[in-house]
Amino acid sequence: DTLWDLAIAEVEKRENPGDDDVKPGEVWEKSVLFMGNKNGGKTTIILRCLEREESPKPTLALEYTFGRRARRHNTPKDVAHFWELGGGTSLVELIRIPITSHNIRSFAVVLVLDLSKPNELWTTMESLLQVTRNHVNKILTKLEKTNPEVAAEIKQRMWNDLQRDHPDCALVDPFPIPLVIIGSKYDIFNEFDSEMRKIISKTLRFVSHYYGASLVFTSKSEALLLKARALINHLAFGCDKSKSVSVDPSKPLFIPAGLDSMSQIG
């Protein structure tokens, strides 16, 4: 290679962090499943991510849409498939439709929890994550027989966000595919009693850290929606991951995967 070739390769590498498995000219394709509380704001978040000015309509069962984005000028547009599960926890068995052995390598989950309904938080979270995890684990068990390399790659990737010397390595059990937990309606949650807010924040921090997930609180505020959008764009289009962290219980939480710890949560 000439010096120019090396320089061009270096610039392309810097423009595309994390795109090692995407060859030049190849289209990056990812799938993201949104699930969570009924009327929790999933559709609104998807529309903001796709920069669509539509009014959100109620999701009936399992809905699909997609977004396209070019990584840079004159390159094919990458595709992100967005699935949305309606009905809270009542239709959870439908997750088998979007999550398959063919797309498991490029699949991620966004769990939207309505912070204005604290009594529903735990049951919604537990049932949705449990069914999803069981389904993904079944796919991984099959892949271990048919395509052990892919199964091993997925299992290795679960630990990517947690540094090897992290003190909690023995205490966590990462979700088998990338997971983002969004606490929606923070504006209503912010009016709750401070002790209640502290308990809910700690609980969600613990669950997110245990599962190796990112956690963000959001509302209709543009600044908070942008933070949630940054995490989703990282999953959907491979955009840069934010390194900022906000763990103050009196402010909206923003904790990318791997940047929290049991000692900080307390």
Coordinates of C-alpha atoms in Angstrom, one line a residue:
D1 CA 0.0 0.0 0.0
T2 CA 1.2 3.5 -0.7
L3 CA 1.1 6.2 2.0
W4 CA -2.0 7.6 0.4
D5 CA -3.8 4.2 0.6
L6 CA -2.9 3.9 4.3
A7 CA -4.1 7.5 4.9
I8 CA -7.4 6.9 3.1
A9 CA -7.9 3.6 5.1
E10 CA -7.2 5.4 8.4
V11 CA -9.7 8.2 7.6
E12 CA -12.4 5.7 6.6
K13 CA -11.8 3.8 9.9
R14 CA -12.2 7.0 11.9
E15 CA -15.4 7.8 10.1
N16 CA -16.8 4.4 10.8
P17 CA -15.9 3.3 14.3
G18 CA -17.2 -0.2 15.1
D19 CA -17.9 -1.0 11.4
D20 CA -15.2 -3.7 11.3
D21 CA -17.6 -6.3 10.0
V22 CA -19.1 -4.1 7.4
K23 CA -17.1 -4.0 4.1
P24 CA -16.9 -0.8 2.0
G25 CA -20.0 -0.4 -0.2
E26 CA -21.9 -3.0 1.9
V27 CA -25.2 -2.1 3.6
W28 CA -25.4 -2.3 7.4
E29 CA -28.7 -3.9 8.4
K30 CA -29.9 -3.9 12.0
S31 CA -33.2 -4.7 13.8
V32 CA -34.5 -3.2 17.0
L33 CA -37.6 -4.4 18.9
F34 CA -39.4 -1.8 21.1
M35 CA -41.5 -3.2 23.9
G36 CA -42.8 -2.0 27.2
N37 CA -45.8 -0.5 29.0
K38 CA -49.0 0.2 27.1
N39 CA -49.1 3.9 26.2
G40 CA -45.6 4.3 27.5
G41 CA -44.4 6.4 24.5
K42 CA -42.7 3.7 22.3
T43 CA -44.2 5.1 19.0
T44 CA -43.2 8.7 19.9
I45 CA -39.6 7.6 20.5
I46 CA -39.4 5.7 17.2
L47 CA -40.8 8.6 15.3
R48 CA -38.2 10.9 16.9
C49 CA -35.4 8.5 16.0
L50 CA -36.6 8.5 12.4
E51 CA -37.2 12.2 12.4
R52 CA -40.8 11.9 11.3
E53 CA -43.3 14.6 12.1
E54 CA -46.3 12.3 12.4
S55 CA -48.7 12.0 15.3
P56 CA -48.3 8.7 17.1
K57 CA -51.2 6.2 16.8
P58 CA -51.9 3.3 19.2
T59 CA -50.0 0.2 18.3
L60 CA -52.4 -2.7 17.7
A61 CA -50.2 -5.8 18.0
L62 CA -46.8 -5.9 16.3
E63 CA -45.9 -3.1 13.9
Y64 CA -43.0 -2.6 11.6
T65 CA -41.3 0.4 10.1
F66 CA -37.8 1.1 8.9
G67 CA -35.2 3.9 8.6
R68 CA -32.4 4.5 6.2
R69 CA -29.2 6.5 6.7
A70 CA -26.0 7.0 4.8
R71 CA -22.8 6.7 6.8
R72 CA -21.2 9.3 4.6
H73 CA -21.6 11.0 1.2
N74 CA -22.0 8.7 -1.9
T75 CA -22.3 5.4 0.0
P76 CA -25.3 3.0 0.1
K77 CA -27.8 3.8 2.9
D78 CA -27.8 1.5 5.9
V79 CA -31.2 0.1 6.9
A80 CA -32.6 -0.2 10.4
H81 CA -35.7 -2.4 10.9
F82 CA -37.9 -1.1 13.8
W83 CA -40.4 -3.5 15.3
E84 CA -42.9 -2.4 18.0
L85 CA -44.8 -4.7 20.3
G86 CA -48.1 -3.3 21.4
G87 CA -50.4 -4.3 24.3
G88 CA -47.9 -4.1 27.1
T89 CA -47.2 -7.7 28.3
S90 CA -50.4 -9.3 26.8
L91 CA -48.9 -10.1 23.4
V92 CA -45.3 -10.9 24.4
E93 CA -45.4 -14.3 22.5
L94 CA -45.3 -12.2 19.3
I95 CA -41.6 -11.5 19.8
R96 CA -40.9 -14.8 18.1
I97 CA -41.8 -13.2 14.8
P98 CA -39.1 -10.5 14.6
I99 CA -36.3 -12.3 16.5
T100 CA -35.0 -15.2 14.5
S101 CA -31.8 -17.2 14.0
H102 CA -31.2 -15.4 10.7
N103 CA -31.1 -11.9 12.3
I104 CA -30.0 -12.6 15.9
R105 CA -26.5 -11.3 15.3
S106 CA -27.8 -7.8 14.4
F107 CA -30.8 -7.7 16.8
A108 CA -31.3 -5.3 19.8
V109 CA -34.1 -4.7 22.2
V110 CA -35.4 -1.4 23.6
L111 CA -37.5 -1.7 26.7
V112 CA -39.7 1.4 27.4
L113 CA -41.0 1.7 31.0
D114 CA -43.5 4.2 32.0
L115 CA -42.1 6.0 35.0
S116 CA -45.5 7.6 35.8
K117 CA -46.8 4.1 36.7
P118 CA -44.4 2.8 39.4
N119 CA -46.7 -0.1 40.4
E120 CA -46.5 -1.6 36.9
L121 CA -42.7 -1.1 36.4
W122 CA -41.4 -4.3 37.9
T123 CA -44.0 -6.8 36.5
T124 CA -43.8 -5.3 33.0
M125 CA -40.0 -5.4 33.0
E126 CA -39.7 -8.9 34.4
S127 CA -42.2 -10.6 32.2
L128 CA -41.0 -8.9 28.9
L129 CA -37.3 -9.5 29.6
Q130 CA -37.8 -13.1 30.8
V131 CA -39.8 -14.2 27.7
T132 CA -37.4 -12.4 25.4
R133 CA -34.3 -13.9 27.1
N134 CA -35.8 -17.4 27.0
H135 CA -36.6 -17.1 23.3
V136 CA -33.1 -15.7 22.5
N137 CA -31.4 -18.5 24.5
K138 CA -33.4 -21.1 22.6
I139 CA -32.1 -19.6 19.3
L140 CA -28.5 -19.6 20.7
T141 CA -28.8 -23.3 21.8
K142 CA -29.9 -24.2 18.2
L143 CA -27.1 -22.1 16.8
E144 CA -24.5 -23.9 18.9
K145 CA -25.3 -27.0 16.9
T146 CA -25.8 -25.5 13.5
N147 CA -23.4 -22.5 13.5
P148 CA -21.2 -22.6 16.6
E149 CA -19.0 -19.7 15.5
V150 CA -21.9 -17.3 15.4
A151 CA -23.2 -18.5 18.8
A152 CA -19.7 -18.0 20.3
E153 CA -19.5 -14.5 18.8
I154 CA -22.9 -13.5 20.3
K155 CA -21.9 -14.8 23.7
Q156 CA -18.6 -13.1 23.6
R157 CA -20.2 -9.8 22.5
M158 CA -22.5 -9.8 25.6
W159 CA -19.4 -9.0 27.7
N160 CA -18.0 -6.3 25.4
D161 CA -19.4 -3.3 27.3
L162 CA -17.9 -4.5 30.6
Q163 CA -14.2 -4.1 31.0
R164 CA -12.4 -7.2 32.1
D165 CA -11.2 -5.6 35.3
H166 CA -14.6 -4.4 36.3
P167 CA -15.3 -5.3 39.9
D168 CA -18.8 -6.6 39.1
C169 CA -17.9 -9.2 36.5
A170 CA -18.9 -12.1 38.8
L171 CA -22.1 -10.3 39.9
V172 CA -23.8 -9.5 36.6
D173 CA -25.5 -11.7 33.9
P174 CA -25.6 -9.7 30.6
F175 CA -28.6 -9.9 28.4
P176 CA -27.8 -12.1 25.4
I177 CA -28.4 -9.3 22.9
P178 CA -27.9 -5.5 23.2
L179 CA -30.5 -3.9 25.5
V180 CA -31.5 -0.3 26.2
I181 CA -33.9 0.5 29.0
I182 CA -35.8 3.8 28.7
G183 CA -37.7 5.3 31.6
S184 CA -40.4 7.5 29.8
K185 CA -42.6 10.3 31.2
Y186 CA -39.8 11.7 33.4
D187 CA -41.7 15.0 33.7
I188 CA -44.5 13.2 35.7
F189 CA -42.0 11.0 37.6
N190 CA -40.1 14.2 38.7
E191 CA -43.1 15.3 40.7
F192 CA -43.1 12.2 42.9
D193 CA -41.8 12.1 46.4
S194 CA -38.0 12.3 46.4
E195 CA -37.6 9.0 48.4
M196 CA -39.8 7.1 45.9
R197 CA -37.8 8.6 43.0
K198 CA -34.6 7.4 44.7
I199 CA -35.9 3.8 45.2
I200 CA -37.1 3.5 41.6
S201 CA -33.9 5.0 40.2
K202 CA -31.7 2.6 42.2
T203 CA -33.9 -0.4 41.2
L204 CA -33.7 0.5 37.5
R205 CA -29.9 1.2 37.7
F206 CA -29.4 -2.3 39.4
V207 CA -31.5 -4.1 36.7
S208 CA -29.7 -2.3 33.9
H209 CA -26.3 -2.9 35.3
Y210 CA -27.1 -6.6 36.0
Y211 CA -28.3 -7.1 32.4
G212 CA -25.4 -5.1 30.9
A213 CA -27.9 -2.6 29.5
S214 CA -27.9 1.2 28.9
L215 CA -30.4 3.2 30.9
V216 CA -31.9 6.6 30.0
F217 CA -34.8 8.6 31.4
T218 CA -36.7 10.7 28.9
S219 CA -39.8 12.8 28.4
K220 CA -41.3 15.2 25.8
S221 CA -38.3 17.4 26.4
E222 CA -36.2 17.7 23.2
A223 CA -32.9 17.5 25.1
L224 CA -33.9 14.2 26.9
L225 CA -35.3 12.7 23.6
L226 CA -32.0 13.4 21.9
K227 CA -30.1 11.4 24.6
A228 CA -32.5 8.4 24.1
R229 CA -32.1 8.8 20.4
A230 CA -28.3 8.7 20.6
L231 CA -28.4 5.3 22.3
I232 CA -30.9 3.9 19.8
N233 CA -29.0 5.3 16.8
H234 CA -25.9 3.5 18.2
L235 CA -27.9 0.2 18.1
A236 CA -29.6 0.9 14.8
F237 CA -27.0 2.7 12.7
G238 CA -23.7 2.1 14.6
C239 CA -23.4 5.8 15.5
D240 CA -20.8 6.8 18.1
K241 CA -21.8 5.8 21.6
S242 CA -22.0 8.6 24.2
K243 CA -19.5 8.5 27.0
S244 CA -21.4 11.0 29.3
V245 CA -23.0 9.7 32.5
S246 CA -25.6 11.1 34.8
V247 CA -26.3 9.2 38.0
D248 CA -27.8 12.0 40.2
P249 CA -31.2 10.8 41.4
S250 CA -32.5 14.3 41.4
K251 CA -31.8 14.5 37.6
P252 CA -32.8 12.3 34.6
L253 CA -30.5 9.2 34.6
F254 CA -28.3 8.6 31.6
I255 CA -25.9 5.6 32.0
P256 CA -24.5 3.8 28.9
A257 CA -23.9 0.1 29.3
G258 CA -20.9 -0.9 31.4
L259 CA -20.4 2.5 33.1
D260 CA -22.2 1.8 36.4
S261 CA -21.2 -0.3 39.3
M262 CA -22.8 -2.0 42.3
S263 CA -20.8 0.2 44.7
Q264 CA -22.0 3.4 43.0
I265 CA -25.6 2.2 43.1
G266 CA -25.3 1.4 46.8

